[in-house]
Amino acid sequence: MEAKELAQKFVTTGDRVKFEFTRNATAIMYVKFDSKRNFGKVTTSIEQLKNRSVLTPKEPSGKVYKYLNIWVGNEGFATPENIANAIIGFRVKSSEISENETEGPSVFMYRYSDGKWNALPTREMGKDDQYTYFESRTPGFSPFAIITGKKAIELIENETIDEDQIPELPGIPRQEMPNSLEETEHKDWSKVSRAVKVIVGFMVVLLIWIAVNEKNKR
């Protein structure tokens, strides 16, 4: 292990939680997500590695800038039932980045899960004299690798990314990303409910009219 940094926060339902790593011991600047439940004090751990983790039996494609492990809470914490909209903020030395005039900086992040490396949507956030800053969206926490090389799909804030629109990089299966930054859409049933009430009301009136006509005929 090259470096390690911890951050703790109290996590309650509805919070937009941000774990910031102010020591700048690793390439990770912060981790943030929306909490769906009460968890109390939660610890996030960043481990920056000298080499590939023993948890990842193969290397990702592209030039690896840093290998990392990111762990949030206890095992099983980072699930769609518990959190949403998880974002990792990180930095890369600008001298390590090759730029293309048409595509811009070619930096993104891989996450290792289900026995494979998956490319995460990534966007540039800014730069200073030494570093360029990025954000990646992730469905969970595990081993990661920051890659400099071919540019992955760009992360656009508040944009819903359909799984079929995520390109497959060479040798890398498409990353399964839930819609709307890990939140599923909730259908608005209020209009349906009003329509049902109107139909039921009409049927009641019709039955009363039929009953009155039958009575008059007798």
JSON list of C-alpha atoms in Angstrom, two decimals:
[
{"chain": "A", "resi": 1, "resn": "MET", "atom": "CA", "xyz": [0.00, 0.00, 0.00]},
{"chain": "A", "resi": 2, "resn": "GLU", "atom": "CA", "xyz": [1.30, 3.43, -0.97]},
{"chain": "A", "resi": 3, "resn": "ALA", "atom": "CA", "xyz": [-1.04, 5.57, 1.13]},
{"chain": "A", "resi": 4, "resn": "LYS", "atom": "CA", "xyz": [-4.30, 5.37, 3.09]},
{"chain": "A", "resi": 5, "resn": "GLU", "atom": "CA", "xyz": [-6.84, 7.96, 4.21]},
{"chain": "A", "resi": 6, "resn": "LEU", "atom": "CA", "xyz": [-10.08, 7.73, 6.21]},
{"chain": "A", "resi": 7, "resn": "ALA", "atom": "CA", "xyz": [-13.12, 9.98, 6.58]},
{"chain": "A", "resi": 8, "resn": "GLN", "atom": "CA", "xyz": [-16.19, 9.61, 8.80]},
{"chain": "A", "resi": 9, "resn": "LYS", "atom": "CA", "xyz": [-19.68, 11.07, 8.58]},
{"chain": "A", "resi": 10, "resn": "PHE", "atom": "CA", "xyz": [-23.04, 10.60, 10.29]},
{"chain": "A", "resi": 11, "resn": "VAL", "atom": "CA", "xyz": [-25.42, 9.32, 7.61]},
{"chain": "A", "resi": 12, "resn": "THR", "atom": "CA", "xyz": [-29.19, 9.72, 7.87]},
{"chain": "A", "resi": 13, "resn": "THR", "atom": "CA", "xyz": [-32.10, 9.31, 5.46]},
{"chain": "A", "resi": 14, "resn": "GLY", "atom": "CA", "xyz": [-32.23, 11.93, 2.72]},
{"chain": "A", "resi": 15, "resn": "ASP", "atom": "CA", "xyz": [-28.71, 13.26, 3.28]},
{"chain": "A", "resi": 16, "resn": "ARG", "atom": "CA", "xyz": [-26.39, 14.17, 0.42]},
{"chain": "A", "resi": 17, "resn": "VAL", "atom": "CA", "xyz": [-23.27, 12.86, 2.14]},
{"chain": "A", "resi": 18, "resn": "LYS", "atom": "CA", "xyz": [-19.78, 13.97, 1.13]},
{"chain": "A", "resi": 19, "resn": "PHE", "atom": "CA", "xyz": [-16.65, 12.33, 2.54]},
{"chain": "A", "resi": 20, "resn": "GLU", "atom": "CA", "xyz": [-13.70, 14.68, 1.94]},
{"chain": "A", "resi": 21, "resn": "PHE", "atom": "CA", "xyz": [-10.06, 13.61, 2.14]},
{"chain": "A", "resi": 22, "resn": "THR", "atom": "CA", "xyz": [-8.24, 16.76, 3.15]},
{"chain": "A", "resi": 23, "resn": "ARG", "atom": "CA", "xyz": [-4.78, 15.27, 3.73]},
{"chain": "A", "resi": 24, "resn": "ASN", "atom": "CA", "xyz": [-4.39, 14.78, -0.05]},
{"chain": "A", "resi": 25, "resn": "ALA", "atom": "CA", "xyz": [-2.58, 11.53, 0.64]},
{"chain": "A", "resi": 26, "resn": "THR", "atom": "CA", "xyz": [-4.16, 9.80, -2.37]},
{"chain": "A", "resi": 27, "resn": "ALA", "atom": "CA", "xyz": [-5.61, 10.68, -5.79]},
{"chain": "A", "resi": 28, "resn": "ILE", "atom": "CA", "xyz": [-9.15, 10.63, -4.34]},
{"chain": "A", "resi": 29, "resn": "MET", "atom": "CA", "xyz": [-10.51, 14.01, -3.25]},
{"chain": "A", "resi": 30, "resn": "TYR", "atom": "CA", "xyz": [-14.00, 13.02, -2.10]},
{"chain": "A", "resi": 31, "resn": "VAL", "atom": "CA", "xyz": [-16.79, 10.45, -2.26]},
{"chain": "A", "resi": 32, "resn": "LYS", "atom": "CA", "xyz": [-20.43, 11.53, -2.17]},
{"chain": "A", "resi": 33, "resn": "PHE", "atom": "CA", "xyz": [-23.86, 9.90, -2.44]},
{"chain": "A", "resi": 34, "resn": "ASP", "atom": "CA", "xyz": [-27.52, 10.23, -1.43]},
{"chain": "A", "resi": 35, "resn": "SER", "atom": "CA", "xyz": [-28.50, 8.17, 1.60]},
{"chain": "A", "resi": 36, "resn": "LYS", "atom": "CA", "xyz": [-31.81, 6.29, 1.59]},
{"chain": "A", "resi": 37, "resn": "ARG", "atom": "CA", "xyz": [-31.57, 5.06, 5.21]},
{"chain": "A", "resi": 38, "resn": "ASN", "atom": "CA", "xyz": [-30.24, 5.92, 8.64]},
{"chain": "A", "resi": 39, "resn": "PHE", "atom": "CA", "xyz": [-26.80, 4.42, 9.26]},
{"chain": "A", "resi": 40, "resn": "GLY", "atom": "CA", "xyz": [-25.24, 6.55, 12.00]},
{"chain": "A", "resi": 41, "resn": "LYS", "atom": "CA", "xyz": [-21.47, 6.97, 11.78]},
{"chain": "A", "resi": 42, "resn": "VAL", "atom": "CA", "xyz": [-20.04, 5.61, 8.51]},
{"chain": "A", "resi": 43, "resn": "THR", "atom": "CA", "xyz": [-16.34, 5.30, 7.63]},
{"chain": "A", "resi": 44, "resn": "THR", "atom": "CA", "xyz": [-14.97, 5.61, 4.10]},
{"chain": "A", "resi": 45, "resn": "SER", "atom": "CA", "xyz": [-11.50, 4.25, 3.46]},
{"chain": "A", "resi": 46, "resn": "ILE", "atom": "CA", "xyz": [-9.21, 5.06, 0.51]},
{"chain": "A", "resi": 47, "resn": "GLU", "atom": "CA", "xyz": [-6.25, 2.76, -0.14]},
{"chain": "A", "resi": 48, "resn": "GLN", "atom": "CA", "xyz": [-3.82, 3.84, -2.83]},
{"chain": "A", "resi": 49, "resn": "LEU", "atom": "CA", "xyz": [-1.74, 0.87, -3.98]},
{"chain": "A", "resi": 50, "resn": "LYS", "atom": "CA", "xyz": [1.77, 0.58, -5.36]},
{"chain": "A", "resi": 51, "resn": "ASN", "atom": "CA", "xyz": [0.66, -2.22, -7.68]},
{"chain": "A", "resi": 52, "resn": "ARG", "atom": "CA", "xyz": [-2.48, -4.02, -8.80]},
{"chain": "A", "resi": 53, "resn": "SER", "atom": "CA", "xyz": [-4.59, -5.37, -5.92]},
{"chain": "A", "resi": 54, "resn": "VAL", "atom": "CA", "xyz": [-4.60, -9.10, -5.20]},
{"chain": "A", "resi": 55, "resn": "LEU", "atom": "CA", "xyz": [-8.39, -8.76, -5.47]},
{"chain": "A", "resi": 56, "resn": "THR", "atom": "CA", "xyz": [-8.04, -8.07, -9.21]},
{"chain": "A", "resi": 57, "resn": "PRO", "atom": "CA", "xyz": [-6.46, -11.03, -11.04]},
{"chain": "A", "resi": 58, "resn": "LYS", "atom": "CA", "xyz": [-6.00, -9.12, -14.31]},
{"chain": "A", "resi": 59, "resn": "GLU", "atom": "CA", "xyz": [-5.04, -5.63, -15.42]},
{"chain": "A", "resi": 60, "resn": "PRO", "atom": "CA", "xyz": [-7.40, -3.17, -17.11]},
{"chain": "A", "resi": 61, "resn": "SER", "atom": "CA", "xyz": [-6.68, -1.92, -20.61]},
{"chain": "A", "resi": 62, "resn": "GLY", "atom": "CA", "xyz": [-4.96, 1.44, -20.89]},
{"chain": "A", "resi": 63, "resn": "LYS", "atom": "CA", "xyz": [-2.16, 3.16, -18.98]},
{"chain": "A", "resi": 64, "resn": "VAL", "atom": "CA", "xyz": [-2.79, 2.87, -15.23]},
{"chain": "A", "resi": 65, "resn": "TYR", "atom": "CA", "xyz": [-2.18, 6.08, -13.30]},
{"chain": "A", "resi": 66, "resn": "LYS", "atom": "CA", "xyz": [-3.18, 4.72, -9.87]},
{"chain": "A", "resi": 67, "resn": "TYR", "atom": "CA", "xyz": [-4.68, 1.53, -8.43]},
{"chain": "A", "resi": 68, "resn": "LEU", "atom": "CA", "xyz": [-7.07, 2.13, -5.54]},
{"chain": "A", "resi": 69, "resn": "ASN", "atom": "CA", "xyz": [-9.44, 0.40, -3.17]},
{"chain": "A", "resi": 70, "resn": "ILE", "atom": "CA", "xyz": [-12.45, 2.42, -1.99]},
{"chain": "A", "resi": 71, "resn": "TRP", "atom": "CA", "xyz": [-14.54, 0.99, 0.82]},
{"chain": "A", "resi": 72, "resn": "VAL", "atom": "CA", "xyz": [-17.65, 2.68, 2.26]},
{"chain": "A", "resi": 73, "resn": "GLY", "atom": "CA", "xyz": [-19.30, 1.37, 5.42]},
{"chain": "A", "resi": 74, "resn": "ASN", "atom": "CA", "xyz": [-19.61, -2.34, 6.11]},
{"chain": "A", "resi": 75, "resn": "GLU", "atom": "CA", "xyz": [-19.87, -5.08, 3.49]},
{"chain": "A", "resi": 76, "resn": "GLY", "atom": "CA", "xyz": [-23.15, -4.78, 1.61]},
{"chain": "A", "resi": 77, "resn": "PHE", "atom": "CA", "xyz": [-23.57, -1.08, 2.44]},
{"chain": "A", "resi": 78, "resn": "ALA", "atom": "CA", "xyz": [-23.41, 0.29, -1.11]},
{"chain": "A", "resi": 79, "resn": "THR", "atom": "CA", "xyz": [-26.59, -1.15, -2.64]},
{"chain": "A", "resi": 80, "resn": "PRO", "atom": "CA", "xyz": [-29.39, 0.60, -4.61]},
{"chain": "A", "resi": 81, "resn": "GLU", "atom": "CA", "xyz": [-31.64, 0.10, -1.56]},
{"chain": "A", "resi": 82, "resn": "ASN", "atom": "CA", "xyz": [-29.23, 2.05, 0.66]},
{"chain": "A", "resi": 83, "resn": "ILE", "atom": "CA", "xyz": [-27.60, 4.76, -1.49]},
{"chain": "A", "resi": 84, "resn": "ALA", "atom": "CA", "xyz": [-27.94, 6.51, -4.86]},
{"chain": "A", "resi": 85, "resn": "ASN", "atom": "CA", "xyz": [-26.05, 8.95, -7.08]},
{"chain": "A", "resi": 86, "resn": "ALA", "atom": "CA", "xyz": [-22.58, 7.84, -5.92]},
{"chain": "A", "resi": 87, "resn": "ILE", "atom": "CA", "xyz": [-19.76, 10.03, -7.25]},
{"chain": "A", "resi": 88, "resn": "ILE", "atom": "CA", "xyz": [-15.98, 9.78, -6.83]},
{"chain": "A", "resi": 89, "resn": "GLY", "atom": "CA", "xyz": [-13.93, 12.97, -7.15]},
{"chain": "A", "resi": 90, "resn": "PHE", "atom": "CA", "xyz": [-10.28, 12.46, -8.03]},
{"chain": "A", "resi": 91, "resn": "ARG", "atom": "CA", "xyz": [-7.22, 14.25, -9.39]},
{"chain": "A", "resi": 92, "resn": "VAL", "atom": "CA", "xyz": [-4.48, 13.38, -11.88]},
{"chain": "A", "resi": 93, "resn": "LYS", "atom": "CA", "xyz": [-1.19, 15.16, -12.42]},
{"chain": "A", "resi": 94, "resn": "SER", "atom": "CA", "xyz": [-1.65, 17.18, -15.59]},
{"chain": "A", "resi": 95, "resn": "SER", "atom": "CA", "xyz": [1.78, 16.09, -16.80]},
{"chain": "A", "resi": 96, "resn": "GLU", "atom": "CA", "xyz": [0.46, 12.51, -16.96]},
{"chain": "A", "resi": 97, "resn": "ILE", "atom": "CA", "xyz": [-2.43, 13.42, -19.29]},
{"chain": "A", "resi": 98, "resn": "SER", "atom": "CA", "xyz": [-2.23, 13.33, -23.07]},
{"chain": "A", "resi": 99, "resn": "GLU", "atom": "CA", "xyz": [-4.77, 15.59, -24.75]},
{"chain": "A", "resi": 100, "resn": "ASN", "atom": "CA", "xyz": [-6.48, 15.27, -28.09]},
{"chain": "A", "resi": 101, "resn": "GLU", "atom": "CA", "xyz": [-7.54, 18.52, -29.73]},
{"chain": "A", "resi": 102, "resn": "THR", "atom": "CA", "xyz": [-11.01, 17.16, -30.52]},
{"chain": "A", "resi": 103, "resn": "GLU", "atom": "CA", "xyz": [-11.67, 14.90, -27.53]},
{"chain": "A", "resi": 104, "resn": "GLY", "atom": "CA", "xyz": [-9.88, 16.70, -24.70]},
{"chain": "A", "resi": 105, "resn": "PRO", "atom": "CA", "xyz": [-8.21, 14.93, -21.73]},
{"chain": "A", "resi": 106, "resn": "SER", "atom": "CA", "xyz": [-8.32, 11.15, -22.01]},
{"chain": "A", "resi": 107, "resn": "VAL", "atom": "CA", "xyz": [-8.77, 10.17, -18.35]},
{"chain": "A", "resi": 108, "resn": "PHE", "atom": "CA", "xyz": [-11.36, 7.91, -16.81]},
{"chain": "A", "resi": 109, "resn": "MET", "atom": "CA", "xyz": [-11.86, 5.38, -14.06]},
{"chain": "A", "resi": 110, "resn": "TYR", "atom": "CA", "xyz": [-12.37, 1.62, -14.11]},
{"chain": "A", "resi": 111, "resn": "ARG", "atom": "CA", "xyz": [-14.15, -0.30, -11.35]},
{"chain": "A", "resi": 112, "resn": "TYR", "atom": "CA", "xyz": [-13.50, -4.00, -10.78]},
{"chain": "A", "resi": 113, "resn": "SER", "atom": "CA", "xyz": [-16.67, -5.97, -10.05]},
{"chain": "A", "resi": 114, "resn": "ASP", "atom": "CA", "xyz": [-18.21, -9.32, -10.98]},
{"chain": "A", "resi": 115, "resn": "GLY", "atom": "CA", "xyz": [-14.83, -10.59, -12.18]},
{"chain": "A", "resi": 116, "resn": "LYS", "atom": "CA", "xyz": [-14.15, -7.82, -14.73]},
{"chain": "A", "resi": 117, "resn": "TRP", "atom": "CA", "xyz": [-13.03, -4.22, -15.15]},
{"chain": "A", "resi": 118, "resn": "ASN", "atom": "CA", "xyz": [-15.84, -1.81, -16.10]},
{"chain": "A", "resi": 119, "resn": "ALA", "atom": "CA", "xyz": [-15.38, 1.75, -17.43]},
{"chain": "A", "resi": 120, "resn": "LEU", "atom": "CA", "xyz": [-17.21, 4.42, -15.42]},
{"chain": "A", "resi": 121, "resn": "PRO", "atom": "CA", "xyz": [-18.74, 7.62, -16.86]},
{"chain": "A", "resi": 122, "resn": "THR", "atom": "CA", "xyz": [-16.22, 10.40, -16.14]},
{"chain": "A", "resi": 123, "resn": "ARG", "atom": "CA", "xyz": [-16.05, 14.17, -16.60]},
{"chain": "A", "resi": 124, "resn": "GLU", "atom": "CA", "xyz": [-13.41, 16.86, -16.13]},
{"chain": "A", "resi": 125, "resn": "MET", "atom": "CA", "xyz": [-14.18, 19.34, -13.34]},
{"chain": "A", "resi": 126, "resn": "GLY", "atom": "CA", "xyz": [-11.28, 21.80, -13.66]},
{"chain": "A", "resi": 127, "resn": "LYS", "atom": "CA", "xyz": [-7.54, 22.18, -13.29]},
{"chain": "A", "resi": 128, "resn": "ASP", "atom": "CA", "xyz": [-4.80, 24.14, -11.57]},
{"chain": "A", "resi": 129, "resn": "ASP", "atom": "CA", "xyz": [-1.07, 24.49, -12.10]},
{"chain": "A", "resi": 130, "resn": "GLN", "atom": "CA", "xyz": [-0.37, 20.89, -11.09]},
{"chain": "A", "resi": 131, "resn": "TYR", "atom": "CA", "xyz": [-3.53, 18.75, -11.29]},
{"chain": "A", "resi": 132, "resn": "THR", "atom": "CA", "xyz": [-6.62, 18.16, -13.41]},
{"chain": "A", "resi": 133, "resn": "TYR", "atom": "CA", "xyz": [-9.75, 17.22, -11.47]},
{"chain": "A", "resi": 134, "resn": "PHE", "atom": "CA", "xyz": [-12.41, 14.69, -12.46]},
{"chain": "A", "resi": 135, "resn": "GLU", "atom": "CA", "xyz": [-15.61, 13.01, -11.26]},
{"chain": "A", "resi": 136, "resn": "SER", "atom": "CA", "xyz": [-16.77, 9.46, -12.01]},
{"chain": "A", "resi": 137, "resn": "ARG", "atom": "CA", "xyz": [-20.15, 7.92, -11.31]},
{"chain": "A", "resi": 138, "resn": "THR", "atom": "CA", "xyz": [-20.11, 4.47, -9.72]},
{"chain": "A", "resi": 139, "resn": "PRO", "atom": "CA", "xyz": [-22.78, 1.90, -8.81]},
{"chain": "A", "resi": 140, "resn": "GLY", "atom": "CA", "xyz": [-20.68, 0.60, -5.91]},
{"chain": "A", "resi": 141, "resn": "PHE", "atom": "CA", "xyz": [-17.33, 0.53, -4.13]},
{"chain": "A", "resi": 142, "resn": "SER", "atom": "CA", "xyz": [-14.49, -1.96, -4.62]},
{"chain": "A", "resi": 143, "resn": "PRO", "atom": "CA", "xyz": [-11.07, -1.92, -6.35]},
{"chain": "A", "resi": 144, "resn": "PHE", "atom": "CA", "xyz": [-10.61, 0.91, -8.87]},
{"chain": "A", "resi": 145, "resn": "ALA", "atom": "CA", "xyz": [-8.02, 2.06, -11.37]},
{"chain": "A", "resi": 146, "resn": "ILE", "atom": "CA", "xyz": [-7.51, 5.55, -12.79]},
{"chain": "A", "resi": 147, "resn": "ILE", "atom": "CA", "xyz": [-6.62, 5.25, -16.48]},
{"chain": "A", "resi": 148, "resn": "THR", "atom": "CA", "xyz": [-4.95, 7.69, -18.83]},
{"chain": "A", "resi": 149, "resn": "GLY", "atom": "CA", "xyz": [-5.53, 6.69, -22.41]},
{"chain": "A", "resi": 150, "resn": "LYS", "atom": "CA", "xyz": [-8.63, 6.33, -24.53]},
{"chain": "A", "resi": 151, "resn": "LYS", "atom": "CA", "xyz": [-11.47, 8.51, -23.30]},
{"chain": "A", "resi": 152, "resn": "ALA", "atom": "CA", "xyz": [-14.49, 6.72, -21.85]},
{"chain": "A", "resi": 153, "resn": "ILE", "atom": "CA", "xyz": [-18.12, 7.87, -21.98]},
{"chain": "A", "resi": 154, "resn": "GLU", "atom": "CA", "xyz": [-18.48, 11.37, -20.58]},
{"chain": "A", "resi": 155, "resn": "LEU", "atom": "CA", "xyz": [-20.48, 11.92, -17.40]},
{"chain": "A", "resi": 156, "resn": "ILE", "atom": "CA", "xyz": [-22.91, 14.82, -17.79]},
{"chain": "A", "resi": 157, "resn": "GLU", "atom": "CA", "xyz": [-24.48, 16.17, -14.61]},
{"chain": "A", "resi": 158, "resn": "ASN", "atom": "CA", "xyz": [-28.13, 15.17, -14.02]},
{"chain": "A", "resi": 159, "resn": "GLU", "atom": "CA", "xyz": [-28.22, 13.24, -17.30]},
{"chain": "A", "resi": 160, "resn": "THR", "atom": "CA", "xyz": [-29.89, 9.85, -17.55]},
{"chain": "A", "resi": 161, "resn": "ILE", "atom": "CA", "xyz": [-27.54, 7.45, -19.34]},
{"chain": "A", "resi": 162, "resn": "ASP", "atom": "CA", "xyz": [-29.20, 4.51, -21.01]},
{"chain": "A", "resi": 163, "resn": "GLU", "atom": "CA", "xyz": [-27.21, 1.27, -20.76]},
{"chain": "A", "resi": 164, "resn": "ASP", "atom": "CA", "xyz": [-27.44, 0.77, -24.53]},
{"chain": "A", "resi": 165, "resn": "GLN", "atom": "CA", "xyz": [-25.71, 4.13, -25.08]},
{"chain": "A", "resi": 166, "resn": "ILE", "atom": "CA", "xyz": [-22.61, 3.16, -23.11]},
{"chain": "A", "resi": 167, "resn": "PRO", "atom": "CA", "xyz": [-19.93, 2.06, -25.56]},
{"chain": "A", "resi": 168, "resn": "GLU", "atom": "CA", "xyz": [-17.94, -1.11, -25.05]},
{"chain": "A", "resi": 169, "resn": "LEU", "atom": "CA", "xyz": [-14.24, -0.40, -24.78]},
{"chain": "A", "resi": 170, "resn": "PRO", "atom": "CA", "xyz": [-11.77, -2.92, -26.19]},
{"chain": "A", "resi": 171, "resn": "GLY", "atom": "CA", "xyz": [-11.89, -6.05, -24.06]},
{"chain": "A", "resi": 172, "resn": "ILE", "atom": "CA", "xyz": [-14.23, -4.43, -21.54]},
{"chain": "A", "resi": 173, "resn": "PRO", "atom": "CA", "xyz": [-17.90, -5.49, -21.20]},
{"chain": "A", "resi": 174, "resn": "ARG", "atom": "CA", "xyz": [-20.47, -2.72, -21.03]},
{"chain": "A", "resi": 175, "resn": "GLN", "atom": "CA", "xyz": [-20.94, -1.32, -17.53]},
{"chain": "A", "resi": 176, "resn": "GLU", "atom": "CA", "xyz": [-24.43, -1.90, -16.21]},
{"chain": "A", "resi": 177, "resn": "MET", "atom": "CA", "xyz": [-25.49, 1.48, -14.88]},
{"chain": "A", "resi": 178, "resn": "PRO", "atom": "CA", "xyz": [-28.95, 2.02, -13.36]},
{"chain": "A", "resi": 179, "resn": "ASN", "atom": "CA", "xyz": [-30.92, 4.89, -14.89]},
{"chain": "A", "resi": 180, "resn": "SER", "atom": "CA", "xyz": [-31.11, 8.37, -13.37]},
{"chain": "A", "resi": 181, "resn": "LEU", "atom": "CA", "xyz": [-27.90, 7.98, -11.35]},
{"chain": "A", "resi": 182, "resn": "GLU", "atom": "CA", "xyz": [-28.98, 4.75, -9.70]},
{"chain": "A", "resi": 183, "resn": "GLU", "atom": "CA", "xyz": [-32.53, 5.82, -9.00]},
{"chain": "A", "resi": 184, "resn": "THR", "atom": "CA", "xyz": [-35.40, 4.12, -10.77]},
{"chain": "A", "resi": 185, "resn": "GLU", "atom": "CA", "xyz": [-38.29, 6.19, -12.04]},
{"chain": "A", "resi": 186, "resn": "HIS", "atom": "CA", "xyz": [-41.47, 6.12, -10.02]},
{"chain": "A", "resi": 187, "resn": "LYS", "atom": "CA", "xyz": [-44.58, 6.11, -12.19]},
{"chain": "A", "resi": 188, "resn": "ASP", "atom": "CA", "xyz": [-47.12, 8.83, -11.39]},
{"chain": "A", "resi": 189, "resn": "TRP", "atom": "CA", "xyz": [-50.26, 6.89, -10.54]},
{"chain": "A", "resi": 190, "resn": "SER", "atom": "CA", "xyz": [-52.29, 9.97, -9.58]},
{"chain": "A", "resi": 191, "resn": "LYS", "atom": "CA", "xyz": [-53.55, 10.52, -13.15]},
{"chain": "A", "resi": 192, "resn": "VAL", "atom": "CA", "xyz": [-54.48, 6.86, -13.46]},
{"chain": "A", "resi": 193, "resn": "SER", "atom": "CA", "xyz": [-56.35, 7.05, -10.15]},
{"chain": "A", "resi": 194, "resn": "ARG", "atom": "CA", "xyz": [-58.38, 10.07, -11.31]},
{"chain": "A", "resi": 195, "resn": "ALA", "atom": "CA", "xyz": [-59.28, 8.33, -14.56]},
{"chain": "A", "resi": 196, "resn": "VAL", "atom": "CA", "xyz": [-60.50, 5.26, -12.69]},
{"chain": "A", "resi": 197, "resn": "LYS", "atom": "CA", "xyz": [-62.67, 7.42, -10.44]},
{"chain": "A", "resi": 198, "resn": "VAL", "atom": "CA", "xyz": [-64.27, 9.11, -13.46]},
{"chain": "A", "resi": 199, "resn": "ILE", "atom": "CA", "xyz": [-65.03, 5.76, -15.12]},
{"chain": "A", "resi": 200, "resn": "VAL", "atom": "CA", "xyz": [-66.49, 4.29, -11.91]},
{"chain": "A", "resi": 201, "resn": "GLY", "atom": "CA", "xyz": [-68.66, 7.40, -11.42]},
{"chain": "A", "resi": 202, "resn": "PHE", "atom": "CA", "xyz": [-69.95, 7.14, -14.99]},
{"chain": "A", "resi": 203, "resn": "MET", "atom": "CA", "xyz": [-70.81, 3.45, -14.54]},
{"chain": "A", "resi": 204, "resn": "VAL", "atom": "CA", "xyz": [-72.72, 4.18, -11.32]},
{"chain": "A", "resi": 205, "resn": "VAL", "atom": "CA", "xyz": [-74.78, 6.90, -13.03]},
{"chain": "A", "resi": 206, "resn": "LEU", "atom": "CA", "xyz": [-75.46, 4.58, -15.98]},
{"chain": "A", "resi": 207, "resn": "LEU", "atom": "CA", "xyz": [-76.66, 1.74, -13.71]},
{"chain": "A", "resi": 208, "resn": "ILE", "atom": "CA", "xyz": [-78.96, 4.11, -11.82]},
{"chain": "A", "resi": 209, "resn": "TRP", "atom": "CA", "xyz": [-80.42, 5.36, -15.13]},
{"chain": "A", "resi": 210, "resn": "ILE", "atom": "CA", "xyz": [-81.03, 1.78, -16.33]},
{"chain": "A", "resi": 211, "resn": "ALA", "atom": "CA", "xyz": [-82.66, 0.84, -13.03]},
{"chain": "A", "resi": 212, "resn": "VAL", "atom": "CA", "xyz": [-85.00, 3.86, -13.16]},
{"chain": "A", "resi": 213, "resn": "ASN", "atom": "CA", "xyz": [-86.01, 3.07, -16.77]},
{"chain": "A", "resi": 214, "resn": "GLU", "atom": "CA", "xyz": [-86.76, -0.55, -15.87]},
{"chain": "A", "resi": 215, "resn": "LYS", "atom": "CA", "xyz": [-88.89, 0.58, -12.93]},
{"chain": "A", "resi": 216, "resn": "ASN", "atom": "CA", "xyz": [-90.88, 3.00, -15.13]},
{"chain": "A", "resi": 217, "resn": "LYS", "atom": "CA", "xyz": [-91.58, 0.26, -17.67]},
{"chain": "A", "resi": 218, "resn": "ARG", "atom": "CA", "xyz": [-93.20, -1.85, -14.96]}
]
